[in-house]
mmCIF file of C-alpha atoms and ligand atoms in Angstrom:
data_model
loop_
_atom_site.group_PDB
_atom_site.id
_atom_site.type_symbol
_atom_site.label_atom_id
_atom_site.label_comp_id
_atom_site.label_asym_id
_atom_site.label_seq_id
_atom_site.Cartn_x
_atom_site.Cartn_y
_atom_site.Cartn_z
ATOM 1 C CA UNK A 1 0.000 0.000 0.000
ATOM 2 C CA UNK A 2 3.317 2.212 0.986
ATOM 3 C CA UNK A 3 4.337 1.714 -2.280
ATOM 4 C CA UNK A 4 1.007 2.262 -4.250
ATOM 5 C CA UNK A 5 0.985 5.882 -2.293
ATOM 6 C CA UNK A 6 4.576 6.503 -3.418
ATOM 7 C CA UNK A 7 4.249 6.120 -6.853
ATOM 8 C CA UNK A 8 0.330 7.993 -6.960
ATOM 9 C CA UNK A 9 2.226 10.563 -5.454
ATOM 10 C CA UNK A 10 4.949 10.917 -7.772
ATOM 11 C CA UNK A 11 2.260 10.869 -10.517
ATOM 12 C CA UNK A 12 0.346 13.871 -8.804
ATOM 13 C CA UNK A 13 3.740 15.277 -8.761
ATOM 14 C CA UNK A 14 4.112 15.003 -12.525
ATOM 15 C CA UNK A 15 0.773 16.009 -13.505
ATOM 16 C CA UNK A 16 0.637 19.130 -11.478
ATOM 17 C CA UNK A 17 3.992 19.890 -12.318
ATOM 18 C CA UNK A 18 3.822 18.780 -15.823
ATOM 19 C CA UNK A 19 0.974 21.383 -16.596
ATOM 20 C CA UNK A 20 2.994 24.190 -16.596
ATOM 21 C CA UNK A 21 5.448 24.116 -19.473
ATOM 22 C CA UNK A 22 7.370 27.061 -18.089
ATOM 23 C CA UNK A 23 7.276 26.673 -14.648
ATOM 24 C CA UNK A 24 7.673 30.704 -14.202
ATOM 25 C CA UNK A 25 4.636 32.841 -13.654
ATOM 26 C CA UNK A 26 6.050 36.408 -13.267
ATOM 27 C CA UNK A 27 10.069 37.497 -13.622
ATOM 28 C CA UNK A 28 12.514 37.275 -12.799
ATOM 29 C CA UNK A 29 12.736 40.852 -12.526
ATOM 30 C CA UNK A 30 15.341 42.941 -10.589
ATOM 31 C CA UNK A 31 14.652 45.389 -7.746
ATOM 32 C CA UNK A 32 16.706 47.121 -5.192
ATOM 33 C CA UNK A 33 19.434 48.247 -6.877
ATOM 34 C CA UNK A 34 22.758 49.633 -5.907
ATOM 35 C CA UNK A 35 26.176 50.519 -7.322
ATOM 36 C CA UNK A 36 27.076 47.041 -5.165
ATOM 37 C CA UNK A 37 23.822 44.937 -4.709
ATOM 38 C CA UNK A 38 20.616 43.486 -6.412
ATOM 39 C CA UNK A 39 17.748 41.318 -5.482
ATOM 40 C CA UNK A 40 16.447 39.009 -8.235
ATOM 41 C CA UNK A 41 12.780 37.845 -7.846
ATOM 42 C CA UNK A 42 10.977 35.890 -9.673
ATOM 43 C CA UNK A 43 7.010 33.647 -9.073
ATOM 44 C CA UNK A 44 6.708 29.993 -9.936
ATOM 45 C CA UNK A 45 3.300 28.007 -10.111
ATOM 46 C CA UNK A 46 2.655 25.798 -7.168
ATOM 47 C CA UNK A 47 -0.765 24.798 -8.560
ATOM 48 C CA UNK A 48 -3.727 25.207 -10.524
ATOM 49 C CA UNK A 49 -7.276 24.348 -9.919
ATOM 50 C CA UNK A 50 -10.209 24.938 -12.702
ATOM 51 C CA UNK A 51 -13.890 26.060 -11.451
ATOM 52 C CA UNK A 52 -16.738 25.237 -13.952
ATOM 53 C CA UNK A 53 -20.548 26.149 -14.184
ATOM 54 C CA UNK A 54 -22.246 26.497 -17.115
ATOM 55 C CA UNK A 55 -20.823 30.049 -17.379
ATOM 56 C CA UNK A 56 -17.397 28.421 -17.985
ATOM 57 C CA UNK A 57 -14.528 27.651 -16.462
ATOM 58 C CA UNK A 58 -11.964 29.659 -14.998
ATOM 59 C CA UNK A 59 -8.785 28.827 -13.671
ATOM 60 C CA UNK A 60 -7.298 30.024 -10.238
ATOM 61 C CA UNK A 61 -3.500 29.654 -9.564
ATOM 62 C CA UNK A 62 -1.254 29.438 -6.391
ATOM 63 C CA UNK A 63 2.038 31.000 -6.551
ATOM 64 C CA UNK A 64 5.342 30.469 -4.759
ATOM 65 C CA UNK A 65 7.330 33.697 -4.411
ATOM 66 C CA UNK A 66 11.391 33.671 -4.376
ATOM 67 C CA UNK A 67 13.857 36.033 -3.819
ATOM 68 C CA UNK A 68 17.829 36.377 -3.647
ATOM 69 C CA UNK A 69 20.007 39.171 -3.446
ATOM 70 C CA UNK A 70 23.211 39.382 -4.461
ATOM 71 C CA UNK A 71 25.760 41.654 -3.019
ATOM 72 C CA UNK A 72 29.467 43.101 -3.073
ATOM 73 C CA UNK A 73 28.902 43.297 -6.838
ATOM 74 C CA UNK A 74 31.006 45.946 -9.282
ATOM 75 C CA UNK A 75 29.888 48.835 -9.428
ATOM 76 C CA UNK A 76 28.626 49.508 -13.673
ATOM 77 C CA UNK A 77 29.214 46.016 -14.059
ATOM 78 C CA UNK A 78 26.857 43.995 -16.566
ATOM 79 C CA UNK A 79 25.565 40.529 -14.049
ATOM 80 C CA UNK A 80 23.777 37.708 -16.104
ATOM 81 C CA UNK A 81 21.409 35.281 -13.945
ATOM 82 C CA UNK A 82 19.419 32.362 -14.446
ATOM 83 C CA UNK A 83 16.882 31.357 -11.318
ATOM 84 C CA UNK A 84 16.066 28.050 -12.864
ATOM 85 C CA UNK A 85 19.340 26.449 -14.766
ATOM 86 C CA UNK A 86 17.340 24.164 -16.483
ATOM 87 C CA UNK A 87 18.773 24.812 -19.881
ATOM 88 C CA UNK A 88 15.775 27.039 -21.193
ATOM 89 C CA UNK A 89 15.743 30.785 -20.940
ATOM 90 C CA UNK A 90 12.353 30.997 -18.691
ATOM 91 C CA UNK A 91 14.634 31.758 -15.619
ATOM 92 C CA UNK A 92 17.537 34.008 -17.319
ATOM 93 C CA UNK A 93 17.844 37.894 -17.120
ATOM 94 C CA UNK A 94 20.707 40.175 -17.045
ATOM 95 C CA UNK A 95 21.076 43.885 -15.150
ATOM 96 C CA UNK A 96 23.699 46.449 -15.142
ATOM 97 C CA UNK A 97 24.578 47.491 -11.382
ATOM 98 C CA UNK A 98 24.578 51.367 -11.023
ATOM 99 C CA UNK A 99 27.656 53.691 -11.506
ATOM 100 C CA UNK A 100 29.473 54.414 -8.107
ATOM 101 C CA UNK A 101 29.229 58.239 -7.057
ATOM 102 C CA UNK A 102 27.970 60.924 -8.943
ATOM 103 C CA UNK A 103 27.268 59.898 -12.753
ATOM 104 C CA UNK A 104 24.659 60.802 -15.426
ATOM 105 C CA UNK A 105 21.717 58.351 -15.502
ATOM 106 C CA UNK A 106 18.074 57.911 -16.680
ATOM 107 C CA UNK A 107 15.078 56.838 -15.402
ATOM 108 C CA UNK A 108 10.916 56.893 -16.466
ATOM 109 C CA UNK A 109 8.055 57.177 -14.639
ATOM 110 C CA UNK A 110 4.500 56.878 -15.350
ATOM 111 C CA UNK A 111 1.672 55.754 -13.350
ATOM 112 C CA UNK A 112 -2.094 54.505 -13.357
ATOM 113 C CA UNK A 113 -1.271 51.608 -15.677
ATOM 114 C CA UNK A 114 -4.179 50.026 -14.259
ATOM 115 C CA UNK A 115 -6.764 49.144 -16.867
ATOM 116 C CA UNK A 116 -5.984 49.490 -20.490
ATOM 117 C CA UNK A 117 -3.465 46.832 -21.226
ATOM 118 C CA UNK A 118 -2.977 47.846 -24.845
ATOM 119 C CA UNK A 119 -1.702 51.312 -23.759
ATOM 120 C CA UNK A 120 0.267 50.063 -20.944
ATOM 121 C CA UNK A 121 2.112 47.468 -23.258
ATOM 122 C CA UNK A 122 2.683 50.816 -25.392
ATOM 123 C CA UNK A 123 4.223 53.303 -22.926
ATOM 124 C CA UNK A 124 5.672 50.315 -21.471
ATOM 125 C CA UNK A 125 7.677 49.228 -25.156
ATOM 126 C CA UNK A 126 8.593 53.338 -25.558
ATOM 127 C CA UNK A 127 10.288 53.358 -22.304
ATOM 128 C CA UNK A 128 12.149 50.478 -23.176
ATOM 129 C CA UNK A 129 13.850 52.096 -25.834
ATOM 130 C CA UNK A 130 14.618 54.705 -23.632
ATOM 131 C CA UNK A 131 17.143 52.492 -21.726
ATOM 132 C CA UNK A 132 16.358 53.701 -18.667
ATOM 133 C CA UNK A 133 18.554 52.508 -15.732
ATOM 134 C CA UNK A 134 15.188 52.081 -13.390
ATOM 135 C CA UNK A 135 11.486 52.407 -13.517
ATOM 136 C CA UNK A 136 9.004 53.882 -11.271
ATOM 137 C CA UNK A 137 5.154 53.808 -11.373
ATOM 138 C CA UNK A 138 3.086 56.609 -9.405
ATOM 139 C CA UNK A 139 0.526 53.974 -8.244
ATOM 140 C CA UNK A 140 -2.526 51.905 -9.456
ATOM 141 C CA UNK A 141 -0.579 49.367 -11.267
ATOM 142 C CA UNK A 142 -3.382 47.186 -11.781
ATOM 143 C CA UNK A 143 -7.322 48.125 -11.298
ATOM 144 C CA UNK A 144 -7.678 45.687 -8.258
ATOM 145 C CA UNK A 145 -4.048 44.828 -5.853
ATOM 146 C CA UNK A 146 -6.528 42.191 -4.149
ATOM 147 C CA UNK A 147 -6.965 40.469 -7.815
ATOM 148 C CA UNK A 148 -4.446 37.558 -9.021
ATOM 149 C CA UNK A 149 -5.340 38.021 -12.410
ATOM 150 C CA UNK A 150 -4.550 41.990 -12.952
ATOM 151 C CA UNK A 151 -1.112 40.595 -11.373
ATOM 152 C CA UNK A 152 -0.788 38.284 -13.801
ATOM 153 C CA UNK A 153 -1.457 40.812 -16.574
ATOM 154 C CA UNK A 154 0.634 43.139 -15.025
ATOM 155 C CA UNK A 155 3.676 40.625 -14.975
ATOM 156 C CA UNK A 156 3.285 39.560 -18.383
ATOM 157 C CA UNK A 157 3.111 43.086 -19.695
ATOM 158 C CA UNK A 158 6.215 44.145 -18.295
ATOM 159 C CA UNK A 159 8.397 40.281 -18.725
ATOM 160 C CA UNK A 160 11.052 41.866 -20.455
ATOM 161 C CA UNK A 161 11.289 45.372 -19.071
ATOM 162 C CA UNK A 162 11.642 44.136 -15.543
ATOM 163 C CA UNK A 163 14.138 41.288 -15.886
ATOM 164 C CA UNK A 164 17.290 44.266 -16.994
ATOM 165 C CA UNK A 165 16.313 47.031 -14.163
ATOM 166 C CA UNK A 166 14.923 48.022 -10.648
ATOM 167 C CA UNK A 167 11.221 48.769 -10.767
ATOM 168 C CA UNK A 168 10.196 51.097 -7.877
ATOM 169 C CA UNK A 169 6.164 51.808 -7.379
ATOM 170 C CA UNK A 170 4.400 53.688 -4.982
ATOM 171 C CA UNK A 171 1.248 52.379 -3.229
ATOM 172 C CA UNK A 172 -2.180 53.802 -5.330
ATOM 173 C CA UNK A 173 -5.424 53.297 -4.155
ATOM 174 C CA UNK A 174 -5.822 50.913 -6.620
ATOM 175 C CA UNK A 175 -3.662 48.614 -5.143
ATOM 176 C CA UNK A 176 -5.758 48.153 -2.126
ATOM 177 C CA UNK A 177 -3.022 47.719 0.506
ATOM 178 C CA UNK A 178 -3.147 44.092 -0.891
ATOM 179 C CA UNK A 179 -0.559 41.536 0.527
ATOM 180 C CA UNK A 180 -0.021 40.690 -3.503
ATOM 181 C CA UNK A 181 2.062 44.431 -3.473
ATOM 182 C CA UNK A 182 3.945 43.721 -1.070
ATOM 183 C CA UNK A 183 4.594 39.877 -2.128
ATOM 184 C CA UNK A 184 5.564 40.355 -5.199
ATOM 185 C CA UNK A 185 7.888 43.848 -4.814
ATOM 186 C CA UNK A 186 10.738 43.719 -2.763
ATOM 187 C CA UNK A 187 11.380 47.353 -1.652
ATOM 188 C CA UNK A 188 13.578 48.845 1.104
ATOM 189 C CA UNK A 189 12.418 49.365 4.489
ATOM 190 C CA UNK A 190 8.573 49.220 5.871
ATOM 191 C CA UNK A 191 7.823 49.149 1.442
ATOM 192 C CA UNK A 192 4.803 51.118 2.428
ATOM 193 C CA UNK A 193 7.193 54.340 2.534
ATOM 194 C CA UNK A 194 10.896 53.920 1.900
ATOM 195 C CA UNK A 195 13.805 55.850 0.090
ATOM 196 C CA UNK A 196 16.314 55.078 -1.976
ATOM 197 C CA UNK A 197 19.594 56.421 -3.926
ATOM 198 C CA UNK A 198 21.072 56.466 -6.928
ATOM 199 C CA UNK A 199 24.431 58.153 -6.466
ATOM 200 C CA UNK A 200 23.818 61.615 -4.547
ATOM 201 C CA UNK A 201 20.018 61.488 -6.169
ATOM 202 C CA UNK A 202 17.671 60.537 -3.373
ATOM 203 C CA UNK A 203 13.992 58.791 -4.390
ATOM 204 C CA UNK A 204 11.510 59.871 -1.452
ATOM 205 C CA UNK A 205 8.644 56.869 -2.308
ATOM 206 C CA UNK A 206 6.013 57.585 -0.355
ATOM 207 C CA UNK A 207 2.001 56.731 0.915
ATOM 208 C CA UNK A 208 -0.980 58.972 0.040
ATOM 209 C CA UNK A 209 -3.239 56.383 0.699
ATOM 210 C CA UNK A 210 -3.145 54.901 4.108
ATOM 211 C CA UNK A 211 -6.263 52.870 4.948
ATOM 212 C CA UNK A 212 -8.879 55.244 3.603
ATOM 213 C CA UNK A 213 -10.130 53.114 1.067
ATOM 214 C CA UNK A 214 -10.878 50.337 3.536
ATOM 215 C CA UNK A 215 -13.688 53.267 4.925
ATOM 216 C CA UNK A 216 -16.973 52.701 4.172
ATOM 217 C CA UNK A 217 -17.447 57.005 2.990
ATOM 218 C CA UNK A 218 -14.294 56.090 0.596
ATOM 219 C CA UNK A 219 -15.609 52.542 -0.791
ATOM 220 C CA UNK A 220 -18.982 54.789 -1.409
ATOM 221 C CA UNK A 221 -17.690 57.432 -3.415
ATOM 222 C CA UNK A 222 -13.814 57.587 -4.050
ATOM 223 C CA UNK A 223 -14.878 60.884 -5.716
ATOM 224 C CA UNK A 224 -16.488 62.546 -2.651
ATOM 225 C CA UNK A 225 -14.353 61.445 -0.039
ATOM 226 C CA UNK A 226 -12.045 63.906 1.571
ATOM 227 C CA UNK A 227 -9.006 62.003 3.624
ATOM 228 C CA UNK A 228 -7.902 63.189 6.985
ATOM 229 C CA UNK A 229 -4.304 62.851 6.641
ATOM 230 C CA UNK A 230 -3.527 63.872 10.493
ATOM 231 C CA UNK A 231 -3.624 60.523 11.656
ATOM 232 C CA UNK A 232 -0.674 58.570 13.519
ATOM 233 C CA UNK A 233 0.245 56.864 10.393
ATOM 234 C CA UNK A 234 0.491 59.925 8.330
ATOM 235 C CA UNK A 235 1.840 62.413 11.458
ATOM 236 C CA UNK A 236 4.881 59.676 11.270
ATOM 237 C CA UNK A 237 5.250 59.233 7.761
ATOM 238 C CA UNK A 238 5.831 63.117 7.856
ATOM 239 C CA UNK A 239 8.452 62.851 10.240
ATOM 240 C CA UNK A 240 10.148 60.393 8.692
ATOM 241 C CA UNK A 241 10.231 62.811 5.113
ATOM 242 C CA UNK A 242 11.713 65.349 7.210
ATOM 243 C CA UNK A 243 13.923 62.936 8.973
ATOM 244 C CA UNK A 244 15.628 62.076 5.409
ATOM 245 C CA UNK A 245 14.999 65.831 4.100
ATOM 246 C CA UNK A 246 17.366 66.995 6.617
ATOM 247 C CA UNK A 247 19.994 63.860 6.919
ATOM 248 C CA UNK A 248 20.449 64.136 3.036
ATOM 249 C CA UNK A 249 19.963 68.215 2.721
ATOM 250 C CA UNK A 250 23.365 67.600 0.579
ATOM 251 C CA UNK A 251 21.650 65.342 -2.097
ATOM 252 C CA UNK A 252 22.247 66.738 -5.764
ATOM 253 C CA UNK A 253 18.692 66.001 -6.905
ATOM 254 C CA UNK A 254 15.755 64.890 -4.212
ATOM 255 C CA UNK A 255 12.573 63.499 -6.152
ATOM 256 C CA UNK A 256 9.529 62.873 -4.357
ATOM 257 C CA UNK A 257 6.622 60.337 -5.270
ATOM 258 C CA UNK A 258 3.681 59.951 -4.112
ATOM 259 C CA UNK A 259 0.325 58.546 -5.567
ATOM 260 C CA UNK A 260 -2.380 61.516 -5.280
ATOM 261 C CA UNK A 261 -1.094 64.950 -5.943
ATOM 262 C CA UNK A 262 -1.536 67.685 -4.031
ATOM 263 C CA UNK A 263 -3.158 69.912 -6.664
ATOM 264 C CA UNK A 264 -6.044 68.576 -8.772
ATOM 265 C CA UNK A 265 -7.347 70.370 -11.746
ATOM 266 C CA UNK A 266 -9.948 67.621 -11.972
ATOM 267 C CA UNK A 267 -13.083 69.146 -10.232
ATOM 268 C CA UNK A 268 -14.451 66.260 -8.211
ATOM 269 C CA UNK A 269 -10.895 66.018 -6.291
ATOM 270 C CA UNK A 270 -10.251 69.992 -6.315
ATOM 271 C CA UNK A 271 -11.079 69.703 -2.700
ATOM 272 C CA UNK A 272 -9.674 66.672 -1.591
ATOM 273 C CA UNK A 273 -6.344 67.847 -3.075
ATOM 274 C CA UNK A 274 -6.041 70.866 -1.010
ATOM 275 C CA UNK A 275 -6.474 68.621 2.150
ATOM 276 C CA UNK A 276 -3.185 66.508 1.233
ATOM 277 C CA UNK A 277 -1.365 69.981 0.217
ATOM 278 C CA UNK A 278 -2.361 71.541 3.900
ATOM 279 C CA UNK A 279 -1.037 68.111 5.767
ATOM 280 C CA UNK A 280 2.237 68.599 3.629
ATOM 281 C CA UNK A 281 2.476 72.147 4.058
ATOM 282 C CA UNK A 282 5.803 73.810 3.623
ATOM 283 C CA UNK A 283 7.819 70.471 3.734
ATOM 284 C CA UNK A 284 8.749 70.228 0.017
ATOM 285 C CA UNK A 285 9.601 73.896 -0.326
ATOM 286 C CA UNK A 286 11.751 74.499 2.571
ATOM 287 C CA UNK A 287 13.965 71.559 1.942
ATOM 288 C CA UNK A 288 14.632 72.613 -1.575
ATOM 289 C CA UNK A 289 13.182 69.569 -3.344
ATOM 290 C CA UNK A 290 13.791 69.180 -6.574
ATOM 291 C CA UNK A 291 10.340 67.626 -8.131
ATOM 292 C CA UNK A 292 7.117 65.910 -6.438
ATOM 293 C CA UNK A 293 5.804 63.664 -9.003
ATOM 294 C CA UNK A 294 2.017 61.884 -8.108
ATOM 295 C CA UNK A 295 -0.437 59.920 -10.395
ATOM 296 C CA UNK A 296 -4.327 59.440 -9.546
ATOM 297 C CA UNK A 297 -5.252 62.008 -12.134
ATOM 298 C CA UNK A 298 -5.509 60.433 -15.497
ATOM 299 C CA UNK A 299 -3.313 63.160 -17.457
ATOM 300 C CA UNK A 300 -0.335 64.919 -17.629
ATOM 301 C CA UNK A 301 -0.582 67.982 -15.319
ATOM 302 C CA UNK A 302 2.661 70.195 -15.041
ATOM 303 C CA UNK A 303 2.406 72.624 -12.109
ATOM 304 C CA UNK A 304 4.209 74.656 -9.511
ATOM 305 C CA UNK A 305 3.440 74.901 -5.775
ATOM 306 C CA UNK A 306 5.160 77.285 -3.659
ATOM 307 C CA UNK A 307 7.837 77.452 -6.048
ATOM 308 C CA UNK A 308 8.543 73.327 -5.882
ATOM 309 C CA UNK A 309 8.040 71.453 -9.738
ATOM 310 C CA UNK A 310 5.161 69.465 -9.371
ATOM 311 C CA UNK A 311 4.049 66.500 -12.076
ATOM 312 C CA UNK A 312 0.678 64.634 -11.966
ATOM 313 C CA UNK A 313 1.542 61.733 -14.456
ATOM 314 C CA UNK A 314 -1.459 59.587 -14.325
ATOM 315 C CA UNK A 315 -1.561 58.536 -18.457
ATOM 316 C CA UNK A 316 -0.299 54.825 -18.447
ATOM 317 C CA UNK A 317 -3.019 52.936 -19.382
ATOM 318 C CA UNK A 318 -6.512 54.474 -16.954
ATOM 319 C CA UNK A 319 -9.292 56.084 -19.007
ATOM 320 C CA UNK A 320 -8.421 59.669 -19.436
ATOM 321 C CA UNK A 321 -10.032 61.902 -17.364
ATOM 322 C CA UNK A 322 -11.093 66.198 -18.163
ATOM 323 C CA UNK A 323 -9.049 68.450 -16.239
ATOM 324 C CA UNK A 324 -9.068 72.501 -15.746
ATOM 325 C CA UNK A 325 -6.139 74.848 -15.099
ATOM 326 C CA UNK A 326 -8.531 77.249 -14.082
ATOM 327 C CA UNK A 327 -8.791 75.119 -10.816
ATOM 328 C CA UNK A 328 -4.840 75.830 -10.059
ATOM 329 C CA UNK A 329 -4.612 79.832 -11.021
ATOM 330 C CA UNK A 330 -1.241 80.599 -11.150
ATOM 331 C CA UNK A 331 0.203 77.016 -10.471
ATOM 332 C CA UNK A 332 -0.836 75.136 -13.570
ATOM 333 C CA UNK A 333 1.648 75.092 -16.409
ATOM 334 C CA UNK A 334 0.785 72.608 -18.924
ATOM 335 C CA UNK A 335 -2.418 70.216 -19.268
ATOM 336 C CA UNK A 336 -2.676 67.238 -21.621
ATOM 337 C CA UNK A 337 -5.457 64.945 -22.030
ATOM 338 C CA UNK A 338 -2.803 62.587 -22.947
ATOM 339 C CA UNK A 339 -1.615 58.753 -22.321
ATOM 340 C CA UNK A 340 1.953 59.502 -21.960
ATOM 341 C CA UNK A 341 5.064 58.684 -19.630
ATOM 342 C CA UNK A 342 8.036 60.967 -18.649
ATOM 343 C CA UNK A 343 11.625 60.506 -19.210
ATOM 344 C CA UNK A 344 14.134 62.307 -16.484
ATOM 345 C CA UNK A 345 17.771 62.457 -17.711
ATOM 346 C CA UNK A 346 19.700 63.170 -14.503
ATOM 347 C CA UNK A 347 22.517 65.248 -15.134
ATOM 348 C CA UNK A 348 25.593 67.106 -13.289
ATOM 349 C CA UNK A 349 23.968 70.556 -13.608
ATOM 350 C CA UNK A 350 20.796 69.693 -14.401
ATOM 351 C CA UNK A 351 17.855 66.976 -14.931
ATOM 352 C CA UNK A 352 16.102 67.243 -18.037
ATOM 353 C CA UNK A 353 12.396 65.386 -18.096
ATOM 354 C CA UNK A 354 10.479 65.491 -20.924
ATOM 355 C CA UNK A 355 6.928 63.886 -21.408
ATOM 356 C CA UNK A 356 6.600 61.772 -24.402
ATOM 357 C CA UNK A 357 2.788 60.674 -25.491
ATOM 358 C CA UNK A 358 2.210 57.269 -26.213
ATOM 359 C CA UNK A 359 2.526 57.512 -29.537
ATOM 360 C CA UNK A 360 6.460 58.562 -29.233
ATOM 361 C CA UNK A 361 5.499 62.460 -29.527
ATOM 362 C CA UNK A 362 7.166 65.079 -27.380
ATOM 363 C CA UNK A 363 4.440 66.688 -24.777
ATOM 364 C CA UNK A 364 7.545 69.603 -23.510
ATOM 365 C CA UNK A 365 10.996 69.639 -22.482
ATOM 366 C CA UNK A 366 11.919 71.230 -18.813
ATOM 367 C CA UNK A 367 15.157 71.500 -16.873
ATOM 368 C CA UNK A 368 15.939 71.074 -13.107
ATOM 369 C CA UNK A 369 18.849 72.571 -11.578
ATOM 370 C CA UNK A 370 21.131 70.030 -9.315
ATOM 371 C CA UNK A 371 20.334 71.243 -5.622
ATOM 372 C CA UNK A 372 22.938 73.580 -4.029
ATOM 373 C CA UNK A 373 25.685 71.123 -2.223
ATOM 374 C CA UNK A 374 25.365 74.187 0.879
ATOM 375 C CA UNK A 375 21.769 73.981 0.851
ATOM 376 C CA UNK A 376 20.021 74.701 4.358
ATOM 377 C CA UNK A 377 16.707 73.760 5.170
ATOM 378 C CA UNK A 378 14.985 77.548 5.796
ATOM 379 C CA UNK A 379 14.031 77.950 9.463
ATOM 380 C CA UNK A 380 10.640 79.035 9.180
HETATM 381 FE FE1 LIG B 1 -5.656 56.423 -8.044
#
């Protein structure tokens, strides 16, 4: 009987594995990068089960997660990797490590890739060609975080794009505080909130969202519902910005993301907006950031707030939505109904972004001055 078990098992064995031909689900795909370390994840099938009615059948999946980092690498040094070794190229990738000290590099950002996958495929095969050294979404990846299969979209969109560089989101409210986010990313400290650097640039990542969409006045009207940010979680969050503001004041560039901006121009979140700008108050303009960039907004929105570049880059793949400069007198700079995503060339006297729509057009060119080494936080 020992026996008969043995070899039933090592048939279920075969047949469960057997049904996947590549035995990868998402990845690999790099993350956490340094000019000396990188982590290489990647998501392999544990099972499948199909559920039938006479609507059809539809297959759910179980997933294994791995990860391994790899450090005291060389610094610009190309790394080749292969998570599975078993003489296919399902588990192979490559990544470059980042240049040690103070070096021109690019990255892209766009944001709200949520729900048209044709567009996100798009801006996603543009910024490829961009070779940029990392990635960074402003939030809502997907339409639902608590939903496998806009994860499994999501993965198979960007295959390619995330094997060769670090991918860096922010949390949307799209993503629903899901476990799945913080599964499959694997992001420096709490991931919720976390910074990181890329020579003297430092990447402020942070969390507009919170809990609020778990609220009953949010999950009625996402539209209508106003957040109070001055809760313990955000109070700390603040303190933790101003912790880094002031331990890197030095930092050549400091670029700040966050998922909902701080100025709408769409009307239905005019108000909400200006709640999140009065909990941030002063924060970005006294310690001389460089640019806030924030999604939630389907368009690009180009703005300034108390003298601080701001960017609401919400075109990745979201229905469009109608904005109105005349909702930011003063402030707005540029609107565009537009899918698009932004490139940032980070230079040594300046960092050039320019948005690009999703057909490969130009939007507008800007320039950011590097921050002044001196620089002191003002003391009002
Ligand atoms: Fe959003």
């Amino acid at each position: 009987m020992k026996r008969c078990i043995s070899i039933l098992s090592l048939l279920l064995a075969f047949v469960a594995s057997s049904s996947f031909a590549n035995p990868i689900a998402f990845g690999p795909y790099v993350q956490n990068m340094t000019d000396d370390q990188a982590t290489v994840c990647w998501t392999t099938y544990k099972t499948s089960v199909d559920i039938s009615s006479e609507k059809g059948t539809e297959t759910k999946r179980l997933y294994d997660q791995h990860e391994i980092t790899f450090s005291r690498l060389e610094a610009d040094t190309e790394y080749h990797y292969d998570v599975l070794k078993d003489g296919t190229d399902f588990g192979k990738g490559s990544f470059r490590t980042f240049k040690e000290g103070i070096a021109p590099f690019k990255f892209v950002v766009y944001g709200d890739t949520r729900s048209d996958h044709n567009i996100h495929r798009k801006i996603v095969e543009l910024s490829e060609k961009e070779d940029p050294r990392l990635v960074i979404n402003s939030g809502d990846l997907v339409s639902s975080g608590t939903n496998i299969h806009d994860w499994e979209k999501f993965f198979e969109i960007n295959r390619e794009f995330m094997k060769t560089r670090p991918y860096y989101p922010v949390l949307g409210n799209h993503e629903k505080n899901a476990d799945y986010y913080f599964d499959f990313f694997s992001l420096p400290g709490n991931e919720r909130y976390y910074e990181f650097y890329v020579g003297d640039v430092l990447f402020l990542m942070l969390d507009s969202e919170g809990s609020r969409f778990t609220m009953p006045e949010y999950a009625q009207n996402t539209d209508k519902f106003w957040g109070n940010y001055w809760t313990p979680y955000f109070i700390k969050q603040k303190e933790w910005v101003q912790e880094m503001l002031t331990r890197h004041r030095d930092a050549g560039y400091i670029f700040v993301f966050f998922h909902s901006p701080i100025i709408s121009i769409k009307e239905t979140r005019v108000e909400d907006a200006k709640i999140r700008r009065k909990f941030w108050g002063d924060i970005f303009e006294k310690n001389n950031v460089s640019a806030v960039i924030s999604g939630h907004d389907h368009h690009y929105h180009r703005y300034e707030a108390d003298g601080v570049p701001m960017i609401t880059s919400g075109g990745g793949g979201a229905g469009l939505y109608d904005g109105d400069p005349k909702f930011a007198p003063g402030e707005s700079i540029l609107y565009k109904k537009v899918n698009h995503f932004i490139t940032v060339d980070v230079g040594l006297k300046e960092a050039t972004l320019k948005a690009i729509d999703v057909e490969g057009n130009e939007i507008e060119t800007f320039s950011i001055p590097r921050r002044k080494t001196d620089y002191k936080p003002s003391a009002k």
